[in-house]
Amino acid sequence: RIALQLVSGEEEGTTWDEIGGAEDIIEDLKDRVILPLQLAGASTSSLLNPPRGILLYGPPGCGKTLLAKAVARASGCRFINLQVSNLTDKWYGESQKLAAAVFSIAQKLQPTIIFIDEIDSFLRDRQTHDHEATAMMKAQFMQLWDGFSSSSDKIIVMGATNRPSDVDAAILRRMPAKFAIHLPNSAQRKQIFEVILNEEQISSSVDLTKLAASSEGLSGSDLKEVCRIAVLRRAKETLDKQKKERGDFGVMTVLNRDPLEHCDLE
Ligand code: ATP
């Protein structure tokens, strides 16, 4: 219940336009994942088969989950988000049932992407969990994974990690397609700002090139938080100013006057 999240491949999910500064990686994903999915069944060459496993690795907040959802949407795949961090002890006890359920759903809904965030902590012995339960789940997951990959099923397991060196060797072997997602450089940060602020009214004095240059080391997620704080601060200032000018008419009245008007990111 809490470990699985299903996202439809067509109407929901992320579009490429929602991801800034990632042209190269998007082109690579289109060539190596989406094209083979489109060609599946149309050719007898097994070299054209989609990869059965894909690893996205890099620092937190750099868009790995966004990219995985966008691949699902662009390729018309259903997206099954297996949230490993939500797996409780109870679920670990039920591990075999969970693995079987995931693949059974994936098979019924295919083409499907099974997304496993923090794949380094998945299928790995944990001190807090029973070694035997983990080992059983791992064995079954691998077996199911190997089972579909030899058939014509269109199911891709996509893993994401911040610690690629901690990913189980047996899992790495099953993920021949690996994509590094790095922290954005200055030009990429500018593009991310543009995506995040796409629908905001920002003052003409805001220089996104300057902002991008001065935000070295920040991830896409950090940049979003910076924008959120800036917009909230300006909204608060506007509310305070309006309260002073007109007397306190209550927050709802003031909010109706568009607190984000003339929002200045600086
Ligand atoms: P983690 O490793 O912590 O799971 P992640 O690499 O999967 O992180 P996401 O969950 O995809 O990162 O990104 C978090 C949020 O940061 C996104 O929902 C989005 O709002 C913002 N974000 C990150 N990268 C980008 C980007 N390239 N363009 C636009 N927004 C971005």
Coordinates of C-alpha atoms and ligand atoms in Angstrom, one line a residue, residues 18-20 59-66 117 162 192 195-196 220-221 224, ligand 1:
E18 CA 9.9 20.3 -16.9
I19 CA 13.5 19.3 -16.7
G20 CA 16.1 22.1 -17.2
P59 CA 24.1 13.5 -6.2
P60 CA 20.7 13.9 -4.6
G61 CA 18.2 16.4 -6.0
C62 CA 19.6 16.4 -9.5
G63 CA 16.6 15.1 -11.4
K64 CA 17.0 11.4 -11.5
T65 CA 13.4 10.7 -10.5
L66 CA 12.2 13.5 -12.9
D117 CA 14.9 4.9 -5.8
N162 CA 23.5 8.6 -4.9
I192 CA 16.8 25.0 -14.5
V195 CA 12.1 26.0 -16.0
I196 CA 11.3 26.5 -12.3
G220 CA 18.1 21.4 -9.1
S221 CA 16.2 20.7 -5.9
K224 CA 13.8 25.2 -6.5
Ligands
ATP1 P1 17.2 11.9 -4.9 O1 18.5 11.3 -5.2 O2 17.3 12.7 -3.6 O3 16.1 11.0 -4.9 P2 16.7 13.0 -7.5 O4 18.0 13.1 -8.2 O5 15.8 11.9 -7.8 O6 17.0 13.1 -5.9 P3 14.5 14.6 -8.1 O7 13.6 14.0 -7.1 O8 14.2 14.2 -9.5 O9 16.0 14.4 -7.8 O10 14.4 16.2 -8.0 C1 13.8 16.8 -6.9 C2 13.1 18.1 -7.3 O11 14.1 19.1 -7.7 C3 12.2 17.9 -8.5 O12 10.9 17.5 -8.2 C4 12.3 19.3 -9.1 O13 11.4 20.1 -8.5 C5 13.7 19.8 -8.8 N1 14.7 19.5 -9.9 C6 15.8 18.7 -9.8 N2 16.5 18.7 -10.9 C7 15.8 19.5 -11.8 C8 16.0 19.9 -13.1 N3 17.0 19.5 -13.9 N4 15.1 20.7 -13.7 C9 14.0 21.2 -13.0 N5 13.8 20.8 -11.7 C10 14.6 20.0 -11.1

